[in-house]
XYZ file of C-alpha atoms in Angstrom:
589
model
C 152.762 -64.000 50.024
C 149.231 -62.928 51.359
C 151.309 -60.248 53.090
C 152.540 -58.882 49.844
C 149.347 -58.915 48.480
C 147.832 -57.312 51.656
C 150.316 -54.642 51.629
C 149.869 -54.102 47.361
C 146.092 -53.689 47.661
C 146.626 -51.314 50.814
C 149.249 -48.951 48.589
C 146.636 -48.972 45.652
C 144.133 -47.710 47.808
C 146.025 -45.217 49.161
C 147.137 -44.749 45.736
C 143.804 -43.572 44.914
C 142.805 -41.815 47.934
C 145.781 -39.474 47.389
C 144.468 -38.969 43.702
C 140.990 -38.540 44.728
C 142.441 -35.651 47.344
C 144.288 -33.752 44.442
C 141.641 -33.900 42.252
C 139.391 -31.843 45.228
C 141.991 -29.449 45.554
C 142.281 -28.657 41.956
C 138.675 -28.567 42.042
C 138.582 -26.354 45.052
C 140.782 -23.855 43.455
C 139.079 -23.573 39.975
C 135.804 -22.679 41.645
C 137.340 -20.273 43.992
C 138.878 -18.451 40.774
C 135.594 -18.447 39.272
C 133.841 -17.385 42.816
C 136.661 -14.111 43.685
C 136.580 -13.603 40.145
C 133.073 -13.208 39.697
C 132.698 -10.973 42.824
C 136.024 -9.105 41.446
C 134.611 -8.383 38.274
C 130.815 -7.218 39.709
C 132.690 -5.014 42.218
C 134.642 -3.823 39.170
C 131.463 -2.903 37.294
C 129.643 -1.531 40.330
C 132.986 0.747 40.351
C 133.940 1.806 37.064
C 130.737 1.076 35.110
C 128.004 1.793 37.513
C 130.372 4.113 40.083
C 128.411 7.714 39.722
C 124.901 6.347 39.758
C 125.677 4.418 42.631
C 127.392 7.574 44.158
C 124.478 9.677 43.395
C 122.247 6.971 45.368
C 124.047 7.317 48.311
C 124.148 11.207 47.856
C 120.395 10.891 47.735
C 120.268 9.187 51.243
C 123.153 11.235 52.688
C 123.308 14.852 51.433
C 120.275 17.058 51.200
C 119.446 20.279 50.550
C 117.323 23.146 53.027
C 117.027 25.258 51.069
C 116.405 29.531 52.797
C 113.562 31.191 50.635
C 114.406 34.937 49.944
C 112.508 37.610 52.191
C 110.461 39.755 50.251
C 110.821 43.551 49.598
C 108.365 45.283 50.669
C 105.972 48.442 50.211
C 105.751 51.192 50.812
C 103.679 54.694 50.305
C 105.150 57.917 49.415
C 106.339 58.689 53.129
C 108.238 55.687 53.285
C 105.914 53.889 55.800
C 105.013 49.936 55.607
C 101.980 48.959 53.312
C 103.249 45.247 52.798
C 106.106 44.128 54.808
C 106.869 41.094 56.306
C 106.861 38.809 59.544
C 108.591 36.066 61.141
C 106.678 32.566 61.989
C 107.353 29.161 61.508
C 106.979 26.376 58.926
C 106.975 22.698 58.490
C 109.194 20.853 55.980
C 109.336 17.734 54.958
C 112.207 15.117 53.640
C 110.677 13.614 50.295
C 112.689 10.375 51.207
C 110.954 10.014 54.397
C 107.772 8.629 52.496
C 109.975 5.651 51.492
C 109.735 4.466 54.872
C 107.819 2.155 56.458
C 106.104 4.130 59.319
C 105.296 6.654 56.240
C 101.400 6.507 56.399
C 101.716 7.293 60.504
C 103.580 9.918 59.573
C 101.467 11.587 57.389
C 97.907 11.030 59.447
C 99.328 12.370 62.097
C 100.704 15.420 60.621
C 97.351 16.327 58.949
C 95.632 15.073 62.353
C 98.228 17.873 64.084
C 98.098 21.008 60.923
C 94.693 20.137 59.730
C 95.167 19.322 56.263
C 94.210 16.706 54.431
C 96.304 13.483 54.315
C 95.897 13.471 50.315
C 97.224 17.337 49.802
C 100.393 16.047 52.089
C 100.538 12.847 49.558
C 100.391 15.532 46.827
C 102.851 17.693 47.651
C 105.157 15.053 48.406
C 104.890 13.498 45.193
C 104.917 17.029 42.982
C 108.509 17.267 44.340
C 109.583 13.167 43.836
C 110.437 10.968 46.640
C 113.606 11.179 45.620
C 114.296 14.894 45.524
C 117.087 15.959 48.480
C 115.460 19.402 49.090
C 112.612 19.772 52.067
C 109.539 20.864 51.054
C 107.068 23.126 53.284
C 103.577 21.914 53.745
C 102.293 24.478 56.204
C 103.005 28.351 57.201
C 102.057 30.232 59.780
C 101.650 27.551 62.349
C 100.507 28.235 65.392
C 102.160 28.166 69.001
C 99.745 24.989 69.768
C 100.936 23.525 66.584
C 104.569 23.878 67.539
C 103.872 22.104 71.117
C 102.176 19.111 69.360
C 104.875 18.817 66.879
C 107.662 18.388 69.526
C 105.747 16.585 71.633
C 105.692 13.437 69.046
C 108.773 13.863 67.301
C 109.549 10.486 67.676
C 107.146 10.019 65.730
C 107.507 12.067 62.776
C 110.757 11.005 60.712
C 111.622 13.736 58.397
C 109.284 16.331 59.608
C 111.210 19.578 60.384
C 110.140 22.318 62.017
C 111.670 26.263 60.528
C 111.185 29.750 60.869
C 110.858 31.603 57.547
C 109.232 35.287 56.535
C 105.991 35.591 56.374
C 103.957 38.200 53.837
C 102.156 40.971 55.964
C 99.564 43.385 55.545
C 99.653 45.643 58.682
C 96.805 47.550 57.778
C 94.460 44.926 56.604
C 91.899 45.533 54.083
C 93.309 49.022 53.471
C 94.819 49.075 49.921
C 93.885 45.551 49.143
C 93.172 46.682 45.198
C 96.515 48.234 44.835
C 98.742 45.998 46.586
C 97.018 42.856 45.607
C 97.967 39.420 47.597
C 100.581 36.276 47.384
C 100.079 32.645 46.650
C 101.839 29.635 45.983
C 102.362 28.414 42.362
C 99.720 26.328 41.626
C 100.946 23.716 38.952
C 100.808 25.436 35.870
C 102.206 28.696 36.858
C 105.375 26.703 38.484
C 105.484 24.805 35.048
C 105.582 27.778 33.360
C 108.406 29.769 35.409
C 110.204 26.782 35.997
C 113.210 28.103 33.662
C 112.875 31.531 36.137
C 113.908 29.574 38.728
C 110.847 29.137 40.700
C 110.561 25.703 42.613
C 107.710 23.886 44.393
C 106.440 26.252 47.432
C 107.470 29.509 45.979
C 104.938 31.873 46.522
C 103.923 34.467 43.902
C 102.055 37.978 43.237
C 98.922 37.251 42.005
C 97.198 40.272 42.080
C 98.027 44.598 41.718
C 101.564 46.093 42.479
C 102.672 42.257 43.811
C 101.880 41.004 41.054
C 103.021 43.668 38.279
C 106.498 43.879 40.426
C 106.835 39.926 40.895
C 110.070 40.167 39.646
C 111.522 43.581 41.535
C 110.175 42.025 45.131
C 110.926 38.116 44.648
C 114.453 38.377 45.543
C 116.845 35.263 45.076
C 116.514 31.699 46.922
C 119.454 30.285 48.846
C 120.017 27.183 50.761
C 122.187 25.333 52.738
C 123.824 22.176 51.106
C 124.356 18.801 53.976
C 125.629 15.492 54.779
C 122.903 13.680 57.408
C 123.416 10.094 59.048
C 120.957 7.274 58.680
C 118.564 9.079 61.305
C 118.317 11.956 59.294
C 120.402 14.545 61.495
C 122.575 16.703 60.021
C 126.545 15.970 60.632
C 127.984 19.141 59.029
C 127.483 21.335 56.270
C 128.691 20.958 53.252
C 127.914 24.501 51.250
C 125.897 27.575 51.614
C 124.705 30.584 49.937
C 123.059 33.550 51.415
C 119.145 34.451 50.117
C 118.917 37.937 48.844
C 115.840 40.014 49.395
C 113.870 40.981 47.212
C 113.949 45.450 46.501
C 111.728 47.295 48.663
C 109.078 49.519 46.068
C 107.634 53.299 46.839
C 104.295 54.024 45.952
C 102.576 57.636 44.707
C 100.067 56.445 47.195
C 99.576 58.523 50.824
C 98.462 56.196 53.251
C 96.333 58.824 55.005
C 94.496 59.543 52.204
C 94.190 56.015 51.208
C 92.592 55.358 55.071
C 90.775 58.658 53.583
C 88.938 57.245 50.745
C 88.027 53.474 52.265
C 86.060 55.579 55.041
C 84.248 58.235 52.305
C 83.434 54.995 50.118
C 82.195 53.464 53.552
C 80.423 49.719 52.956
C 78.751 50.916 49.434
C 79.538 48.748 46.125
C 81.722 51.382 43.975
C 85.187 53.044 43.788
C 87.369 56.384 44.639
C 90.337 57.049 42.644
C 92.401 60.216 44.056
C 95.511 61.283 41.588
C 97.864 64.594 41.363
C 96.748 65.512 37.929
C 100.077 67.206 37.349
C 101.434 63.414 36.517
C 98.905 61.289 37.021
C 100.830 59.745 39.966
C 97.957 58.044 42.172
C 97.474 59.016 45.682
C 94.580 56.823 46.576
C 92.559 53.991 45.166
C 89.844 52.234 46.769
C 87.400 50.122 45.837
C 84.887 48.030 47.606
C 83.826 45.493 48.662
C 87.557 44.423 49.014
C 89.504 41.363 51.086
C 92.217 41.437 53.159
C 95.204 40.168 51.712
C 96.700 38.636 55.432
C 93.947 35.901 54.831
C 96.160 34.675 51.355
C 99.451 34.499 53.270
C 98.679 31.315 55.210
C 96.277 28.747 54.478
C 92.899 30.369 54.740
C 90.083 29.176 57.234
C 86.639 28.015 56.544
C 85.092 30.828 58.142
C 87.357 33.651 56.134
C 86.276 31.500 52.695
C 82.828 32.186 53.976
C 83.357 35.840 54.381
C 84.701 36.324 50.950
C 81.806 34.411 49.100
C 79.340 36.199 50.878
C 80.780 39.484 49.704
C 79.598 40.786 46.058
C 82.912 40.090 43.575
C 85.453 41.665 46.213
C 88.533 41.020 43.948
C 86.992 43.000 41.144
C 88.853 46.410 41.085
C 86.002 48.979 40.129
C 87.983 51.145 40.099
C 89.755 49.979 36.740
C 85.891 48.820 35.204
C 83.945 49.896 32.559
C 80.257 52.032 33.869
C 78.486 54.459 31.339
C 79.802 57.829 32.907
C 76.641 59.697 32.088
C 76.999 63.825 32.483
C 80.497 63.718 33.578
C 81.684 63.013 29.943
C 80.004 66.120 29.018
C 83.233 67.486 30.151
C 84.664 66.197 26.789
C 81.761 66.873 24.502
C 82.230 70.679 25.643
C 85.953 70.034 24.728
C 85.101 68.133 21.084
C 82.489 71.031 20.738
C 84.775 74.080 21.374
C 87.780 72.295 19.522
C 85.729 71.603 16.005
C 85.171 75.405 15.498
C 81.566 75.158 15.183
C 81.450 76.631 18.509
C 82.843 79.881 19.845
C 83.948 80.063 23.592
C 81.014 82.692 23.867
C 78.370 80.864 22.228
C 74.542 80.932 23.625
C 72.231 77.886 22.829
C 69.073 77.774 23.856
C 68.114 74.721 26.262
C 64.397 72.691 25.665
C 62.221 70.373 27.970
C 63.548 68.061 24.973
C 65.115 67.261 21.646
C 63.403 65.691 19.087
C 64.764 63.322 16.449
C 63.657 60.170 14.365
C 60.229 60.672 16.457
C 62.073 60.128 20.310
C 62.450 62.712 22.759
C 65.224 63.618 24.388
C 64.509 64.858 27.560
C 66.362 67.030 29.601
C 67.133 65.740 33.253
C 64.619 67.961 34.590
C 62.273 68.063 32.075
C 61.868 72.118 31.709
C 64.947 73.352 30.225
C 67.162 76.339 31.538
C 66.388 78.521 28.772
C 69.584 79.952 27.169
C 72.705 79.066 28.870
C 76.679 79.051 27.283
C 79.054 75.957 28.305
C 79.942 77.264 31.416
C 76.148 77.315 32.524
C 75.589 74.167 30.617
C 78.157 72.664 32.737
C 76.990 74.083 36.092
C 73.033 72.931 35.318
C 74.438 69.288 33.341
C 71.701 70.555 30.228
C 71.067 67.474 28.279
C 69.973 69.325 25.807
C 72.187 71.694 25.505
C 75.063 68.831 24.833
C 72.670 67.110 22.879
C 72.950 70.143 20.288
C 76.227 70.449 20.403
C 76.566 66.141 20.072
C 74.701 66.547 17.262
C 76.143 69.391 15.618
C 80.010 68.049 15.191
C 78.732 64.397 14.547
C 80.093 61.032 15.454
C 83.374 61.361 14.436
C 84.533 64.467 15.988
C 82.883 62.969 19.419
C 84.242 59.856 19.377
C 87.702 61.473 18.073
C 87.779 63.502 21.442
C 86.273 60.304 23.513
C 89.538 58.463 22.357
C 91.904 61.466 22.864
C 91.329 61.545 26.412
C 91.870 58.131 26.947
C 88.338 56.147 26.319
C 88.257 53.434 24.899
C 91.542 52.423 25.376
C 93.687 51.265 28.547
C 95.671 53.890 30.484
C 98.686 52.170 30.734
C 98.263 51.873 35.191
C 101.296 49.225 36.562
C 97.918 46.886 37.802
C 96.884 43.773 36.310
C 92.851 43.545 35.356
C 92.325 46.769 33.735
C 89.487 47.184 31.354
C 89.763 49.124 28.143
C 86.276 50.666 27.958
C 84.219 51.099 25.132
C 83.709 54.085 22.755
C 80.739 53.714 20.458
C 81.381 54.759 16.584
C 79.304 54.556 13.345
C 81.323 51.295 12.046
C 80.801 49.346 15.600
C 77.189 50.030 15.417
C 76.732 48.631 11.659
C 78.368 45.621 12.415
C 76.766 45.111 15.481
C 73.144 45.874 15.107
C 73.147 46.205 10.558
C 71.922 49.703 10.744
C 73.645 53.462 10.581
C 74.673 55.857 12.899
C 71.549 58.687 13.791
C 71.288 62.047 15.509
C 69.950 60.184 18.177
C 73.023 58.491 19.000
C 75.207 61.275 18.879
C 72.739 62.451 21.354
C 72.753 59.748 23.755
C 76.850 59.440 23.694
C 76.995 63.334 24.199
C 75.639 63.012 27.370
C 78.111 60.121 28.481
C 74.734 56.915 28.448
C 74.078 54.153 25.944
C 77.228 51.880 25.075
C 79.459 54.315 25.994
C 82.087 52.976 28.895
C 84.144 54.366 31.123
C 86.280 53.669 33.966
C 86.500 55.752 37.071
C 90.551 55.567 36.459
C 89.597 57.119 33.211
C 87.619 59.777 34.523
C 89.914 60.921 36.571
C 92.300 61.212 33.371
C 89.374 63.394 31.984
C 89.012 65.643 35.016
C 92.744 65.893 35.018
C 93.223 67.873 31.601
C 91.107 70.908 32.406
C 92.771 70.417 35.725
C 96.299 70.845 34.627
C 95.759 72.577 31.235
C 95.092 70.691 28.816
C 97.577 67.242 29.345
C 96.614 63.829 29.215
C 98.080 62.171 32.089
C 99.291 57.752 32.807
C 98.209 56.883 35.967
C 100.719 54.980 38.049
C 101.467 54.039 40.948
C 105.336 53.688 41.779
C 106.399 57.172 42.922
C 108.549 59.011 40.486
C 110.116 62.632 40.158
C 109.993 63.041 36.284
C 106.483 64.825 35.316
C 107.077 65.348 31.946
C 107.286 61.548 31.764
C 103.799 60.693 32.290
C 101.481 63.084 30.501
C 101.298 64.466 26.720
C 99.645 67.239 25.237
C 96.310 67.547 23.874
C 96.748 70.922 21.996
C 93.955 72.425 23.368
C 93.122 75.896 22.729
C 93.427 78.149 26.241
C 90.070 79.238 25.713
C 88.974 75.886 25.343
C 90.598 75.125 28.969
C 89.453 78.572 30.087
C 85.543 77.779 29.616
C 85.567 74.180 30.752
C 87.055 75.635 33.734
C 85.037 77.965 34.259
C 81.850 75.812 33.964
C 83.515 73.172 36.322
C 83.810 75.992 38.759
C 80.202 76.831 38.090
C 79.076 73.522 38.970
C 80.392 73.869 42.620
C 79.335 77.215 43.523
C 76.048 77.866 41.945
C 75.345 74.126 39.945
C 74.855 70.223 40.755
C 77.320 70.317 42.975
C 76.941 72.705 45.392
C 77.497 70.310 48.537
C 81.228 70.781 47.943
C 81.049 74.495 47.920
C 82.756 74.827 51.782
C 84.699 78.290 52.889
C 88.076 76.001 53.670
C 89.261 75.189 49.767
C 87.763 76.368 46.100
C 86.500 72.792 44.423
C 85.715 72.484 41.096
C 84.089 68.795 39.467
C 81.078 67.634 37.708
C 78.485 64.760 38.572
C 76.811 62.435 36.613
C 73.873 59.761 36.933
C 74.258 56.615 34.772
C 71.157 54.422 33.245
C 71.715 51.022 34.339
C 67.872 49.578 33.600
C 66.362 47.536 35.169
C 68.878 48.205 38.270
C 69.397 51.484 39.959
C 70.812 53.684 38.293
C 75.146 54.869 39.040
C 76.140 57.825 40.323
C 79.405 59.812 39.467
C 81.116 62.924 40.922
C 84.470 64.092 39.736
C 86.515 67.237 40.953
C 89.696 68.987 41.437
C 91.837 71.566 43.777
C 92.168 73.882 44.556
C 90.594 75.041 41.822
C 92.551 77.951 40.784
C 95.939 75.715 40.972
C 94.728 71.693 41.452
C 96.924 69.540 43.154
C 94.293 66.460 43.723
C 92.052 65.047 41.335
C 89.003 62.982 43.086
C 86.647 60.936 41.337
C 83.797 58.664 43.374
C 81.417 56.172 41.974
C 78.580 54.271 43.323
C 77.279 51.435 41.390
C 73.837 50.872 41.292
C 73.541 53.567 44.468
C 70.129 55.171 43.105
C 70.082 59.138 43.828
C 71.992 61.886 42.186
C 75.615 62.115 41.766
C 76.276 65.164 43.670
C 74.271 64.303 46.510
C 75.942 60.512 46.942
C 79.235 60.919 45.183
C 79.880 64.700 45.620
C 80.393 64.205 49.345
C 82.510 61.360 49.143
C 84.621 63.570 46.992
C 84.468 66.464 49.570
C 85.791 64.224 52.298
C 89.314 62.870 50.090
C 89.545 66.764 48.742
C 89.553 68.027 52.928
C 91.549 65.673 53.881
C 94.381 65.857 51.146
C 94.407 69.734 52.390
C 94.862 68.328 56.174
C 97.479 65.699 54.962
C 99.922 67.110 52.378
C 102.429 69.069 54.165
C 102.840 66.365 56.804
């Protein structure tokens, strides 16, 4: 009996044991279900719900872009040689995605440490283009040999630094032409905000200044790049997709390089400008102004000691040759022209010249304070009489001078392919009563007949003026982009051929028996004008303008010295000389 009852209690126990057991299994497998389902149904999300973000994450970390800037076009001058081109030299790029890692502020001290730049314009850059962006970036050009060495030498050390050789902008003839050709930068922010939708990116460089600026868009040529897959170090494993860069169009300039080499050296180290132009078009065959820069210094980072140059120099990016100076006598060119054109004056008429006018109880004085007794406008012309323009000023009034002024070109810009030009400024009757509450007198036709008081005119402008008695009686566009369509660029004035017959004629006078007789020489027949501008309480300007040959002119010249002191024939009228000689030297080379 105690057996039985031994044996009962031993089968309930194992009765419940086995019941216990079941219940674990069941227990087992409903949390498994919930466990595989769970993970099933994230991995299912991941998949189908978050699959292409997740996709473009590991993109991010496994393909990248390099992308293969465009090479430049370049420049050239009329005879096809090299005024911009461009060289080879090496860069250093960076992988955005390398400042997620954790040896990231190494990386960047000792890259500035190695390139010299700061550790905050790395950060900079780096964040401009997101740390997430696939494409390298460049933070240096132009590197030096040393700086390659040093780079190698701790690559372990830089993750996601790379090392490329790309074009480099180049000036091979320095500061020659720095006005015309103007320099290259990279975007700063707002400029790549605003040509974003152009397709410019972060490190694009840009013109900023003359022809590369004003033919940004004919030199830029188009970025390509190469699309690839990298492993976890960074290297690449293959490439996944390319396309070519195309260069940017090469551009020929109206300008002679000889005669641009020409007019630096006649203009020497003084503060002014020489513009040289065929005044058959107004194509421009040399443009110099000084002081000037040399562009080379803009395409790489500049040094310390080149910033130091340029701030020591007085405004060199200011193009005088495109400013506004009062142009004193030689605007008595177009005062002859307003004066003959009106029909109060006859082609042979005889005024008689004073030690000075009187009006509203000033004197006018003529420059040399005598008079040359009676003279006609060709001997007006050769002796600059002040008061012999001062009659004739006075005579036709403000409106048929300032009519003339503005049908030459004053006042107004000439239309030149360079950024920065200035308009001028031609006086009139309604500027004055709005400025200063008070008419127009005989005295201020007299002062703006003889080119001084708010009058303003650029040498670029004069040289339009010298150019119509030069080539007839057409008023030319300067530019600078060589073209064989004359008819384009000029328009008629309607001038009478007497009209161009006397003006000549005086011009002429001017050279062989006038103001300027330092550019009467036995090797070419020069005809011009010179001037001397008030600029109180400074020194005052000096102008010369001429032409030739000056039976048939082929060259327009027209120097300026600001603030040189002296007369205009004796500072400018050489300077002139010089361009004129060696345009007769140059042009059948």
């Amino acid at each position: 009996m105690a057996m039985l009852k031994t044996r009962a209690a031993t089968y309930q126990a194992y009765d419940r044991a086995v019941g216990k057991q079941g219940r674990v299994l069941v227990l087992l497998c409903v949390m498994s279900a919930f466990l595989f389902g769970g993970i099933g149904a994230r991995l299912g999300y991941l998949q189908l719900v978050e699959g292409d973000r997740n996709r473009q994450m590991a993109d991010e970390n496994r393909i990248r872009l390099i992308p293969k800037p465009p090479e430049r076009g370049k420049i050239l001058d009329r005879k096809g040689r090299i005024l911009a081109g461009n060289t080879f030299s090496y860069s250093v790029f960076l992988w955005p995605l390398a400042a997620k890692k954790p040896e990231w502020p190494q990386t960047v001290a000792l890259l500035a440490k190695i390139l010299k730049i700061p550790p905050a314009e790395i950060q900079q850059r780096v964040e401009q283009a997101g740390v997430n962006s696939p494409s390298l970036i460049r933070i240096a050009q132009g590197i030096s040999q040393a700086q390659i060495v040093a780079l190698e030498e701790h690559r372990n050390f830089l993750s996601g630094v790379e090392v490329d050789r790309e074009a480099l902008r180049f000036y091979p003839h320095g500061e020659i032409g720095a006005h015309i050709l103007g320099y290259i930068g990279e975007l700063n922010e707002e400029e790549l905000a605003a040509r974003r939708g152009q397709g410019y990116r972060l490190g694009d460089v840009i013109g900023k200044m003359g022809v590369e600026a004003t033919y940004e868009t004919t030199l830029r040529g188009t970025w390509g790049g190469q699309q690839v897959e990298v492993d976890g170090q960074g290297r690449v494993i293959r490439i996944l997709g390319q396309k070519v860069a195309r260069p940017g169009n090469d551009i020929v300039l109206s300008v002679d390089l000889d005669l641009q080499k020409a007019a630096e050296a006649a203009l020497g180290n003084r503060n002014g400008a020489i513009v040289a132009m065929d005044p058959r078009d107004g194509a421009i065959l040399a443009l110099a102004s000084y002081p000037a820069f040399d562009p080379n210094w803009f395409a790489r980072r500049m040094t310390q000691a080149q910033w130091d140059e340029l701030q020591r120099r007085q405004f060199p990016f200011v193009n005088r040759a495109l400013q506004g100076f009062p142009p004193a006598s030689t605007f008595k060119v177009v005062t002859a022209v307003a004066g003959l054109e009106s029909g109060k004056f006859s082609p042979d008429t005889v005024l008689m010249t004073y030690p000075a006018l009187y009006t509203g109880g000033f004197a006018f004085h003529d420059w040399n304070r005598a008079g040359f007794g009676p003279q006609g406008f060709a001997g007006a012309l050769a002796w600059s009489s002040n008061t012999f323009f001062g009659q004739v000023g006075r005579r036709i009034g403000p409106e048929t001078l300032v009519e003339w002024a503005r049908r030459f070109g004053m006042g107004s810009k000439t239309g030149i392919d360079l950024p920065g030009e200035a308009a001028g400024f031609v006086p009139d009757p309604q500027w004055k009563k709005e400025t200063f509450g008070e008419g127009w007198y005989d005295g201020d036709s007299l002062i703006v007949s003889i080119g001084q008081g708010a009058l303003q005119v650029s040498p670029l402008q004069a040289a339009v003026m010298f150019a119509v008695p030069a080539n007839g009686g057409y008023k030319v566009r300067p530019h600078l982009i060589r073209s064989d369509n004359p008819d384009r660029w000029r328009q008629s004035l309607n001038l009478k051929p007497s009209t161009v017959r006397v003006v000549r004629q005086g011009l002429r006078q001017v050279v062989t028996n006038g103001t300027g007789s330092a550019l009467n020489v036995p090797d070419v027949a020069i005809a011009g004008k010179s001037g001397t501008g008030e600029d109180p309480p400074r020194p005052h300007h000096t102008w010369f303008g001429g032409y030739a040959p000056a039976d048939n002119p082929e060259i327009v010249v027209v120097a300026f010295a600001e603030n040189s002191g002296g007369g205009g024939g004796s500072i400018c009228g050489p300077m002139v000389l010089k361009v004129i000689q060696a345009y007769m030297k140059t042009r059948d080379r």
